[in-house]
Amino acid sequence: MPDGFIVTAIKSFVLVNLVMVMFAFMTWFERRLIGRFQVRLGPNRVGPFGLLQPIADLGKLIQKESLIPVGSSAFLYLVAPVISLFSALMVFSVVPFGGQATIPGTDYQIYLWIADPNVALLLVFALGSFSFYGFLVGGWSSSSKYSLYGSMRAVSQLVSYEVSLALAVIGVVMMSQTLSLTGIVDAQQRDGVWYIVPQFAGFVIYLLASTAEVSRIPFDLPEAEGELVAGYHTEYGGMRWAMFQNAEYIALIAFSALASILFLGGYDGPVLPGPLWMLIKMFIFLFLSIWVRSTLPRVRYDRLMTIGWKVLLPLATVNLLVTSAIVAYRA
Amino acid sequence: MTYDIVFVAASALAIASALGVVLSVNPFYSALSLIMHLVSLATMYLLLQADFLAAAQVIVYAGAVMIMFLFVIAYLGNRADEPTRDIPLWQLGAAVVAGAAVVIEIVVAVASQAFGPGKTVTDQFGNPSLVANSFFSRYLLGFEATSILLLVAAVGAVVLGSKRPSPRVDQPDDFPAPRPQPELELQAAVMGAETAFPVHHMPRKDEDGG
């Protein structure tokens, strides 16, 4: 911990709030944008351009009655959304938003990341696998068939696509020769090329698999309303439901941040300061996600599994073999 | 100081969750306790500067393996404790003996090793490239053998999973052969019993032509 305890605590506090604001903005932006895609206005009443809509939603959700379903395991029912939200937020502890920065007015230097372990990427996956437990525990403890089916679907989908996701990312790791996220950004500067160019196949696999990992359309099968009511959070309401949603959006933001770092050079860019570049790149991925959501229909469940195991996994493996051959040849 | 606090907290959690694994009546809680236990161990690896080991522990055990445990337990529902319901007495006895053997082994091992400061952990301990080097040079044979074992297990699982239960020769009545359904009846069944319309079988051209 090069910064010491207090600086790290302050940075964590700022980051968590920043991510929460991004989440609130994202819900507003998504609804407005989908409105535009569907030739309607979207929420535009609360505040200028409807910008205060998330706060109004929050006010509504907080007032809702807190219910615990009969026959559920109350402790697990209450703790499941916390697991999801916590593991989604924890990912940001290793995401670098820039290099070193000086606090204006002083000459105090801080790093624009909370931790930079040499296995940051593995930690991201470790924490990612923890969000599964939030879904599974939430679905199981609700003592409802729809919740259980929803959580089963969620978990089998996430487990299937995590394999391809990890293999796609390993291509980048091979080229950069490091698992540290700042190291990967440095390696892209060293190689003089963002890894989206040499690792384009990996990038496409990453995009598809990460969409499935955050259960967004066209891969939002865990929440297919027509079949499962609302999936694993059927029995949840009010703020606990909001925490599940929150976790999902934060996971989306985290995957966008990771995509920016792995494939678009992270905080690397000309003229503008690093953190701004990072936000711009994340914004591109968030926009892409909303665009896809408002364009594509949901895939069928068996096809989802087919895409995961019979298309993405072989592609990712081939990509990995080719990359390793090239890296070994050049070394 | 911070390290001591984290160490004590992680140890307490590890012991508590280990007890939870054994003492929980509901297997779902047992599995969750096991996950807590594995995470506490990962925290201790982190304290030892072994980031890679901690991450691998969480991904492989707490993530991949345990999610399958939970998955199966959640699917089985209330039948999850079925295998342990009617244990024969000899199995119980064997379990007690095996448990006692492990306890004796641990006591002997701890007694022979003097407690105290062990080897100093270097900065490089548990570093990913170091782990990779030992995997791919000194322990290559074991590494490859393990991966072949896993592959065999995966193939075996697929074979077992794709096989339909075949009727046993000595008890042919266990699996009655499906009665061939006339097409007309099948269509009526698909449309539902409440269908008021008469369902007519339209002969295809090639049927009467031969």
Short mmCIF file of N, CA, C and O in Angstrom, two decimals, chain B residues 69-189:
data_model
loop_
_atom_site.label_atom_id
_atom_site.label_comp_id
_atom_site.label_asym_id
_atom_site.label_seq_id
_atom_site.Cartn_x
_atom_site.Cartn_y
_atom_site.Cartn_z
N PHE B 69 -21.18 -27.45 -6.70
CA PHE B 69 -21.76 -28.05 -5.49
C PHE B 69 -23.13 -27.41 -5.21
O PHE B 69 -24.14 -28.09 -5.06
N LEU B 70 -23.11 -26.07 -5.16
CA LEU B 70 -24.33 -25.34 -4.81
C LEU B 70 -25.41 -25.60 -5.84
O LEU B 70 -26.58 -25.77 -5.51
N PHE B 71 -25.00 -25.64 -7.09
CA PHE B 71 -25.91 -25.87 -8.21
C PHE B 71 -26.66 -27.17 -8.00
O PHE B 71 -27.89 -27.23 -8.05
N VAL B 72 -25.90 -28.23 -7.72
CA VAL B 72 -26.51 -29.56 -7.56
C VAL B 72 -27.40 -29.57 -6.31
O VAL B 72 -28.53 -30.07 -6.35
N ILE B 73 -26.90 -28.98 -5.23
CA ILE B 73 -27.68 -28.98 -3.98
C ILE B 73 -28.99 -28.22 -4.19
O ILE B 73 -30.06 -28.66 -3.77
N ALA B 74 -28.90 -27.07 -4.89
CA ALA B 74 -30.11 -26.28 -5.11
C ALA B 74 -31.09 -27.05 -6.00
O ALA B 74 -32.30 -26.99 -5.79
N TYR B 75 -30.56 -27.79 -6.97
CA TYR B 75 -31.44 -28.56 -7.85
C TYR B 75 -32.12 -29.69 -7.11
O TYR B 75 -33.31 -29.96 -7.31
N LEU B 76 -31.38 -30.37 -6.24
CA LEU B 76 -31.95 -31.51 -5.53
C LEU B 76 -32.98 -31.07 -4.50
O LEU B 76 -33.81 -31.86 -4.08
N GLY B 77 -32.90 -29.79 -4.08
CA GLY B 77 -33.89 -29.28 -3.15
C GLY B 77 -33.87 -30.01 -1.83
O GLY B 77 -32.82 -30.19 -1.22
N ASN B 78 -35.04 -30.48 -1.39
CA ASN B 78 -35.12 -31.11 -0.08
C ASN B 78 -34.54 -32.51 -0.06
O ASN B 78 -34.45 -33.12 0.99
N ARG B 79 -34.21 -33.03 -1.24
CA ARG B 79 -33.66 -34.39 -1.27
C ARG B 79 -32.15 -34.38 -1.12
O ARG B 79 -31.51 -35.41 -1.23
N ALA B 80 -31.58 -33.21 -0.87
CA ALA B 80 -30.12 -33.10 -0.88
C ALA B 80 -29.46 -33.91 0.24
O ALA B 80 -28.31 -34.30 0.13
N ASP B 81 -30.21 -34.16 1.35
CA ASP B 81 -29.60 -34.93 2.43
C ASP B 81 -29.91 -36.41 2.30
O ASP B 81 -29.62 -37.20 3.20
N GLU B 82 -30.51 -36.80 1.18
CA GLU B 82 -30.90 -38.19 0.96
C GLU B 82 -29.74 -39.18 1.12
O GLU B 82 -29.88 -40.18 1.82
N PRO B 83 -28.57 -38.91 0.52
CA PRO B 83 -27.50 -39.91 0.58
C PRO B 83 -27.05 -40.20 2.01
O PRO B 83 -26.51 -41.28 2.27
N THR B 84 -27.25 -39.25 2.92
CA THR B 84 -26.73 -39.47 4.28
C THR B 84 -27.80 -40.00 5.22
O THR B 84 -27.55 -40.16 6.41
N ARG B 85 -29.01 -40.27 4.71
CA ARG B 85 -30.09 -40.60 5.62
C ARG B 85 -29.92 -42.00 6.22
O ARG B 85 -29.99 -42.17 7.43
N ASP B 86 -29.73 -43.00 5.38
CA ASP B 86 -29.67 -44.38 5.88
C ASP B 86 -28.26 -44.92 5.77
O ASP B 86 -27.97 -45.80 4.97
N ILE B 87 -27.37 -44.35 6.56
CA ILE B 87 -25.98 -44.82 6.51
C ILE B 87 -25.88 -46.14 7.26
O ILE B 87 -26.35 -46.24 8.40
N PRO B 88 -25.26 -47.14 6.65
CA PRO B 88 -25.01 -48.37 7.40
C PRO B 88 -24.02 -48.11 8.53
O PRO B 88 -23.18 -47.21 8.44
N LEU B 89 -24.13 -48.91 9.57
CA LEU B 89 -23.35 -48.67 10.78
C LEU B 89 -21.85 -48.77 10.51
O LEU B 89 -21.05 -48.01 11.06
N TRP B 90 -21.46 -49.75 9.65
CA TRP B 90 -20.02 -49.93 9.40
C TRP B 90 -19.43 -48.68 8.75
O TRP B 90 -18.28 -48.31 8.99
N GLN B 91 -20.26 -47.96 7.94
CA GLN B 91 -19.75 -46.76 7.27
C GLN B 91 -19.49 -45.66 8.31
O GLN B 91 -18.48 -44.96 8.24
N LEU B 92 -20.43 -45.56 9.26
CA LEU B 92 -20.27 -44.59 10.33
C LEU B 92 -19.00 -44.88 11.11
O LEU B 92 -18.19 -43.98 11.40
N GLY B 93 -18.80 -46.18 11.43
CA GLY B 93 -17.60 -46.58 12.17
C GLY B 93 -16.34 -46.25 11.40
O GLY B 93 -15.38 -45.69 11.95
N ALA B 94 -16.36 -46.56 10.10
CA ALA B 94 -15.19 -46.29 9.26
C ALA B 94 -14.90 -44.80 9.22
O ALA B 94 -13.73 -44.37 9.28
N ALA B 95 -15.97 -43.98 9.18
CA ALA B 95 -15.77 -42.54 9.13
C ALA B 95 -15.12 -42.04 10.42
O ALA B 95 -14.20 -41.22 10.38
N VAL B 96 -15.58 -42.58 11.55
CA VAL B 96 -15.01 -42.16 12.83
C VAL B 96 -13.53 -42.54 12.90
O VAL B 96 -12.67 -41.74 13.30
N VAL B 97 -13.22 -43.77 12.47
CA VAL B 97 -11.82 -44.22 12.51
C VAL B 97 -10.95 -43.34 11.61
O VAL B 97 -9.87 -42.90 12.01
N ALA B 98 -11.46 -43.04 10.39
CA ALA B 98 -10.67 -42.24 9.46
C ALA B 98 -10.47 -40.83 10.02
O ALA B 98 -9.36 -40.27 9.95
N GLY B 99 -11.53 -40.27 10.63
CA GLY B 99 -11.40 -38.94 11.21
C GLY B 99 -10.38 -38.93 12.34
O GLY B 99 -9.53 -38.04 12.42
N ALA B 100 -10.44 -39.96 13.18
CA ALA B 100 -9.49 -40.05 14.29
C ALA B 100 -8.06 -40.15 13.76
O ALA B 100 -7.13 -39.54 14.31
N ALA B 101 -7.90 -40.92 12.66
CA ALA B 101 -6.56 -41.07 12.07
C ALA B 101 -6.02 -39.71 11.63
O ALA B 101 -4.84 -39.40 11.86
N VAL B 102 -6.88 -38.91 11.01
CA VAL B 102 -6.44 -37.59 10.54
C VAL B 102 -6.04 -36.72 11.74
O VAL B 102 -5.01 -36.04 11.71
N VAL B 103 -6.85 -36.78 12.81
CA VAL B 103 -6.55 -35.97 13.99
C VAL B 103 -5.19 -36.37 14.57
O VAL B 103 -4.34 -35.52 14.87
N ILE B 104 -4.96 -37.71 14.68
CA ILE B 104 -3.68 -38.18 15.22
C ILE B 104 -2.52 -37.70 14.34
O ILE B 104 -1.49 -37.23 14.82
N GLU B 105 -2.74 -37.80 13.05
CA GLU B 105 -1.71 -37.40 12.09
C GLU B 105 -1.35 -35.92 12.29
O GLU B 105 -0.17 -35.55 12.33
N ILE B 106 -2.40 -35.08 12.43
CA ILE B 106 -2.16 -33.65 12.60
C ILE B 106 -1.41 -33.39 13.91
O ILE B 106 -0.43 -32.62 13.95
N VAL B 107 -1.85 -34.08 14.98
CA VAL B 107 -1.20 -33.88 16.28
C VAL B 107 0.27 -34.26 16.21
O VAL B 107 1.17 -33.52 16.66
N VAL B 108 0.54 -35.41 15.58
CA VAL B 108 1.94 -35.86 15.46
C VAL B 108 2.74 -34.85 14.65
O VAL B 108 3.87 -34.48 15.02
N ALA B 109 2.13 -34.40 13.53
CA ALA B 109 2.86 -33.48 12.66
C ALA B 109 3.17 -32.18 13.38
O ALA B 109 4.28 -31.64 13.29
N VAL B 110 2.17 -31.67 14.11
CA VAL B 110 2.37 -30.40 14.82
C VAL B 110 3.39 -30.58 15.95
O VAL B 110 4.25 -29.72 16.18
N ALA B 111 3.33 -31.73 16.63
CA ALA B 111 4.23 -31.95 17.76
C ALA B 111 5.67 -32.07 17.31
O ALA B 111 6.59 -31.62 18.00
N SER B 112 5.89 -32.66 16.11
CA SER B 112 7.27 -32.86 15.66
C SER B 112 7.87 -31.55 15.15
O SER B 112 9.07 -31.35 15.22
N GLN B 113 7.06 -30.65 14.64
CA GLN B 113 7.57 -29.36 14.16
C GLN B 113 7.44 -28.35 15.28
O GLN B 113 6.35 -28.09 15.76
N ALA B 114 8.53 -27.75 15.68
CA ALA B 114 8.45 -26.73 16.73
C ALA B 114 7.74 -25.51 16.15
O ALA B 114 8.05 -25.05 15.05
N PHE B 115 6.78 -25.00 16.91
CA PHE B 115 6.12 -23.77 16.48
C PHE B 115 7.08 -22.61 16.62
O PHE B 115 7.89 -22.57 17.54
N GLY B 116 6.98 -21.64 15.76
CA GLY B 116 7.86 -20.49 15.84
C GLY B 116 8.02 -19.89 14.48
O GLY B 116 7.36 -20.32 13.52
N PRO B 117 8.87 -18.90 14.37
CA PRO B 117 9.07 -18.28 13.06
C PRO B 117 9.61 -19.29 12.07
O PRO B 117 10.63 -19.95 12.31
N GLY B 118 8.91 -19.47 10.97
CA GLY B 118 9.33 -20.42 9.95
C GLY B 118 10.27 -19.75 8.98
O GLY B 118 10.99 -18.80 9.32
N LYS B 119 10.28 -20.24 7.78
CA LYS B 119 11.14 -19.64 6.77
C LYS B 119 10.63 -18.25 6.41
O LYS B 119 9.42 -18.00 6.41
N THR B 120 11.54 -17.36 6.10
CA THR B 120 11.14 -16.02 5.71
C THR B 120 10.58 -16.06 4.29
O THR B 120 11.15 -16.72 3.42
N VAL B 121 9.45 -15.39 4.11
CA VAL B 121 8.83 -15.36 2.79
C VAL B 121 9.47 -14.25 1.98
O VAL B 121 9.51 -13.10 2.42
N THR B 122 9.97 -14.60 0.80
CA THR B 122 10.57 -13.57 -0.03
C THR B 122 9.49 -12.84 -0.81
O THR B 122 8.33 -13.25 -0.85
N ASP B 123 9.89 -11.74 -1.43
CA ASP B 123 8.97 -10.95 -2.23
C ASP B 123 8.41 -11.74 -3.40
O ASP B 123 7.30 -11.52 -3.85
N GLN B 124 9.24 -12.69 -3.89
CA GLN B 124 8.87 -13.39 -5.10
C GLN B 124 7.94 -14.57 -4.85
O GLN B 124 7.47 -15.22 -5.76
N PHE B 125 7.68 -14.86 -3.56
CA PHE B 125 6.90 -16.04 -3.21
C PHE B 125 5.50 -15.98 -3.83
O PHE B 125 4.79 -14.99 -3.68
N GLY B 126 5.13 -17.03 -4.54
CA GLY B 126 3.78 -17.08 -5.11
C GLY B 126 3.59 -16.16 -6.29
O GLY B 126 2.47 -15.92 -6.72
N ASN B 127 4.67 -15.63 -6.81
CA ASN B 127 4.63 -14.78 -7.99
C ASN B 127 4.20 -15.61 -9.21
O ASN B 127 4.64 -16.74 -9.36
N PRO B 128 3.31 -15.10 -10.09
CA PRO B 128 2.79 -15.93 -11.17
C PRO B 128 3.87 -16.53 -12.06
O PRO B 128 3.78 -17.70 -12.43
N SER B 129 4.90 -15.75 -12.38
CA SER B 129 5.91 -16.30 -13.30
C SER B 129 6.72 -17.41 -12.61
O SER B 129 7.12 -18.39 -13.23
N LEU B 130 6.89 -17.25 -11.28
CA LEU B 130 7.61 -18.29 -10.53
C LEU B 130 6.80 -19.59 -10.51
O LEU B 130 7.35 -20.68 -10.71
N VAL B 131 5.52 -19.43 -10.25
CA VAL B 131 4.64 -20.61 -10.23
C VAL B 131 4.65 -21.28 -11.60
O VAL B 131 4.77 -22.51 -11.72
N ALA B 132 4.56 -20.46 -12.66
CA ALA B 132 4.55 -21.01 -14.01
C ALA B 132 5.84 -21.74 -14.30
O ALA B 132 5.85 -22.83 -14.88
N ASN B 133 6.98 -21.14 -13.85
CA ASN B 133 8.27 -21.78 -14.10
C ASN B 133 8.35 -23.15 -13.46
O ASN B 133 8.83 -24.10 -14.07
N SER B 134 7.87 -23.25 -12.22
CA SER B 134 7.96 -24.57 -11.58
C SER B 134 6.99 -25.55 -12.22
O SER B 134 7.29 -26.74 -12.32
N PHE B 135 5.84 -25.05 -12.69
CA PHE B 135 4.89 -25.95 -13.35
C PHE B 135 5.46 -26.50 -14.65
O PHE B 135 5.31 -27.67 -14.96
N PHE B 136 6.11 -25.62 -15.41
CA PHE B 136 6.50 -26.01 -16.76
C PHE B 136 7.93 -26.50 -16.86
O PHE B 136 8.41 -26.77 -17.95
N SER B 137 8.63 -26.58 -15.72
CA SER B 137 9.97 -27.17 -15.82
C SER B 137 10.08 -28.36 -14.86
O SER B 137 10.06 -29.51 -15.29
N ARG B 138 10.09 -28.07 -13.54
CA ARG B 138 10.37 -29.14 -12.59
C ARG B 138 9.20 -30.11 -12.48
O ARG B 138 9.39 -31.32 -12.43
N TYR B 139 7.97 -29.57 -12.44
CA TYR B 139 6.82 -30.43 -12.19
C TYR B 139 6.01 -30.66 -13.46
O TYR B 139 4.80 -30.87 -13.41
N LEU B 140 6.67 -30.59 -14.62
CA LEU B 140 5.95 -30.68 -15.89
C LEU B 140 5.17 -31.99 -15.99
O LEU B 140 4.01 -32.00 -16.40
N LEU B 141 5.82 -33.10 -15.60
CA LEU B 141 5.18 -34.41 -15.75
C LEU B 141 3.89 -34.47 -14.93
O LEU B 141 2.83 -34.86 -15.44
N GLY B 142 3.99 -34.05 -13.68
CA GLY B 142 2.81 -34.08 -12.83
C GLY B 142 1.72 -33.17 -13.36
O GLY B 142 0.54 -33.53 -13.37
N PHE B 143 2.13 -32.00 -13.85
CA PHE B 143 1.19 -31.03 -14.40
C PHE B 143 0.42 -31.63 -15.58
O PHE B 143 -0.81 -31.59 -15.64
N GLU B 144 1.19 -32.25 -16.49
CA GLU B 144 0.56 -32.83 -17.68
C GLU B 144 -0.33 -34.02 -17.30
O GLU B 144 -1.43 -34.20 -17.83
N ALA B 145 0.16 -34.83 -16.36
CA ALA B 145 -0.62 -35.99 -15.94
C ALA B 145 -1.95 -35.53 -15.34
O ALA B 145 -3.01 -36.12 -15.62
N THR B 146 -1.88 -34.45 -14.54
CA THR B 146 -3.12 -33.93 -13.95
C THR B 146 -4.09 -33.48 -15.03
O THR B 146 -5.29 -33.75 -14.96
N SER B 147 -3.55 -32.80 -16.04
CA SER B 147 -4.47 -32.29 -17.06
C SER B 147 -5.08 -33.44 -17.86
O SER B 147 -6.25 -33.38 -18.24
N ILE B 148 -4.27 -34.52 -18.09
CA ILE B 148 -4.84 -35.67 -18.79
C ILE B 148 -5.93 -36.32 -17.94
O ILE B 148 -6.99 -36.70 -18.44
N LEU B 149 -5.67 -36.40 -16.63
CA LEU B 149 -6.67 -36.96 -15.71
C LEU B 149 -7.97 -36.17 -15.79
O LEU B 149 -9.07 -36.75 -15.89
N LEU B 150 -7.84 -34.85 -15.79
CA LEU B 150 -9.05 -34.01 -15.86
C LEU B 150 -9.77 -34.22 -17.18
O LEU B 150 -11.01 -34.27 -17.22
N LEU B 151 -8.98 -34.35 -18.25
CA LEU B 151 -9.59 -34.55 -19.57
C LEU B 151 -10.36 -35.86 -19.60
O LEU B 151 -11.50 -35.93 -20.09
N VAL B 152 -9.74 -36.92 -19.03
CA VAL B 152 -10.40 -38.22 -18.99
C VAL B 152 -11.70 -38.11 -18.20
O VAL B 152 -12.76 -38.61 -18.61
N ALA B 153 -11.63 -37.38 -17.08
CA ALA B 153 -12.83 -37.23 -16.25
C ALA B 153 -13.92 -36.50 -17.02
O ALA B 153 -15.10 -36.88 -16.96
N ALA B 154 -13.52 -35.46 -17.79
CA ALA B 154 -14.52 -34.69 -18.54
C ALA B 154 -15.16 -35.57 -19.60
O ALA B 154 -16.38 -35.60 -19.77
N VAL B 155 -14.32 -36.34 -20.33
CA VAL B 155 -14.86 -37.21 -21.38
C VAL B 155 -15.77 -38.26 -20.75
O VAL B 155 -16.87 -38.53 -21.26
N GLY B 156 -15.35 -38.81 -19.62
CA GLY B 156 -16.17 -39.80 -18.93
C GLY B 156 -17.51 -39.23 -18.53
O GLY B 156 -18.55 -39.87 -18.69
N ALA B 157 -17.50 -37.98 -18.04
CA ALA B 157 -18.76 -37.35 -17.63
C ALA B 157 -19.69 -37.19 -18.82
O ALA B 157 -20.89 -37.45 -18.72
N VAL B 158 -19.10 -36.79 -19.97
CA VAL B 158 -19.94 -36.61 -21.16
C VAL B 158 -20.54 -37.95 -21.59
O VAL B 158 -21.74 -38.05 -21.90
N VAL B 159 -19.70 -39.01 -21.56
CA VAL B 159 -20.19 -40.33 -21.98
C VAL B 159 -21.31 -40.80 -21.05
O VAL B 159 -22.37 -41.24 -21.50
N LEU B 160 -21.08 -40.65 -19.75
CA LEU B 160 -22.10 -41.09 -18.79
C LEU B 160 -23.37 -40.27 -18.94
O LEU B 160 -24.48 -40.80 -18.84
N GLY B 161 -23.19 -38.96 -19.18
CA GLY B 161 -24.35 -38.10 -19.25
C GLY B 161 -25.18 -38.32 -20.50
O GLY B 161 -26.40 -38.15 -20.49
N SER B 162 -24.52 -38.72 -21.60
CA SER B 162 -25.26 -38.85 -22.85
C SER B 162 -25.89 -40.22 -23.00
O SER B 162 -26.68 -40.45 -23.90
N LYS B 163 -25.55 -41.16 -22.10
CA LYS B 163 -26.06 -42.54 -22.24
C LYS B 163 -27.46 -42.62 -21.65
O LYS B 163 -27.69 -42.19 -20.52
N ARG B 164 -28.40 -43.18 -22.41
CA ARG B 164 -29.72 -43.42 -21.86
C ARG B 164 -29.70 -44.72 -21.06
O ARG B 164 -28.97 -45.64 -21.41
N PRO B 165 -30.49 -44.81 -20.00
CA PRO B 165 -30.53 -46.08 -19.28
C PRO B 165 -31.15 -47.15 -20.17
O PRO B 165 -32.25 -46.98 -20.67
N SER B 166 -30.40 -48.22 -20.38
CA SER B 166 -30.90 -49.28 -21.26
C SER B 166 -31.63 -50.31 -20.39
O SER B 166 -31.29 -50.51 -19.23
N PRO B 167 -32.66 -50.97 -20.93
CA PRO B 167 -33.38 -51.97 -20.14
C PRO B 167 -32.49 -53.13 -19.77
O PRO B 167 -31.68 -53.60 -20.57
N ARG B 168 -32.60 -53.56 -18.53
CA ARG B 168 -31.77 -54.68 -18.10
C ARG B 168 -32.33 -55.97 -18.67
O ARG B 168 -33.56 -56.13 -18.80
N VAL B 169 -31.43 -56.88 -18.99
CA VAL B 169 -31.84 -58.11 -19.67
C VAL B 169 -32.73 -58.95 -18.75
O VAL B 169 -33.72 -59.53 -19.17
N ASP B 170 -32.36 -58.95 -17.44
CA ASP B 170 -33.11 -59.81 -16.54
C ASP B 170 -34.43 -59.18 -16.12
O ASP B 170 -35.31 -59.87 -15.61
N GLN B 171 -34.59 -57.86 -16.29
CA GLN B 171 -35.87 -57.23 -15.93
C GLN B 171 -36.37 -56.39 -17.09
O GLN B 171 -36.33 -55.16 -17.05
N PRO B 172 -36.83 -57.03 -18.13
CA PRO B 172 -37.22 -56.27 -19.33
C PRO B 172 -38.43 -55.39 -19.10
O PRO B 172 -38.64 -54.44 -19.85
N ASP B 173 -39.23 -55.65 -18.04
CA ASP B 173 -40.44 -54.87 -17.85
C ASP B 173 -40.18 -53.50 -17.24
O ASP B 173 -41.07 -52.67 -17.16
N ASP B 174 -38.94 -53.27 -16.75
CA ASP B 174 -38.64 -51.99 -16.13
C ASP B 174 -38.76 -50.83 -17.09
O ASP B 174 -39.11 -49.73 -16.72
N PHE B 175 -38.37 -51.07 -18.32
CA PHE B 175 -38.41 -50.00 -19.32
C PHE B 175 -39.32 -50.44 -20.45
O PHE B 175 -38.85 -51.02 -21.43
N PRO B 176 -40.63 -50.23 -20.36
CA PRO B 176 -41.49 -50.65 -21.46
C PRO B 176 -41.18 -49.83 -22.70
O PRO B 176 -40.91 -48.63 -22.62
N ALA B 177 -41.20 -50.52 -23.82
CA ALA B 177 -40.93 -49.83 -25.08
C ALA B 177 -42.06 -48.86 -25.36
O ALA B 177 -43.22 -49.14 -25.07
N PRO B 178 -41.77 -47.66 -25.85
CA PRO B 178 -42.83 -46.69 -26.13
C PRO B 178 -43.79 -47.22 -27.19
O PRO B 178 -43.36 -47.77 -28.21
N ARG B 179 -45.06 -47.10 -26.89
CA ARG B 179 -46.08 -47.58 -27.83
C ARG B 179 -46.09 -46.67 -29.05
O ARG B 179 -46.09 -45.44 -28.91
N PRO B 180 -46.06 -47.25 -30.24
CA PRO B 180 -46.11 -46.37 -31.42
C PRO B 180 -47.44 -45.64 -31.48
O PRO B 180 -48.50 -46.24 -31.35
N GLN B 181 -47.38 -44.31 -31.64
CA GLN B 181 -48.58 -43.48 -31.64
C GLN B 181 -49.02 -43.22 -33.07
O GLN B 181 -48.20 -42.81 -33.89
N PRO B 182 -50.31 -43.43 -33.34
CA PRO B 182 -50.77 -43.02 -34.67
C PRO B 182 -50.70 -41.50 -34.79
O PRO B 182 -50.85 -40.78 -33.82
N GLU B 183 -50.48 -41.05 -35.99
CA GLU B 183 -50.26 -39.63 -36.21
C GLU B 183 -51.47 -38.80 -35.82
O GLU B 183 -51.35 -37.71 -35.27
N LEU B 184 -52.67 -39.38 -36.06
CA LEU B 184 -53.91 -38.65 -35.80
C LEU B 184 -54.04 -38.35 -34.31
O LEU B 184 -54.32 -37.23 -33.90
N GLU B 185 -53.77 -39.38 -33.52
CA GLU B 185 -53.89 -39.24 -32.07
C GLU B 185 -52.89 -38.18 -31.56
O GLU B 185 -53.20 -37.36 -30.72
N LEU B 186 -51.68 -38.22 -32.10
CA LEU B 186 -50.64 -37.29 -31.69
C LEU B 186 -51.07 -35.86 -31.94
O LEU B 186 -50.93 -34.98 -31.08
N GLN B 187 -51.65 -35.62 -33.12
CA GLN B 187 -52.08 -34.27 -33.47
C GLN B 187 -53.15 -33.79 -32.51
O GLN B 187 -53.10 -32.66 -32.02
N ALA B 188 -54.11 -34.67 -32.22
CA ALA B 188 -55.18 -34.30 -31.32
C ALA B 188 -54.62 -33.97 -29.94
O ALA B 188 -55.04 -33.02 -29.28
N ALA B 189 -53.61 -34.76 -29.52
CA ALA B 189 -53.01 -34.53 -28.21
C ALA B 189 -52.31 -33.17 -28.18
O ALA B 189 -52.39 -32.44 -27.20
#
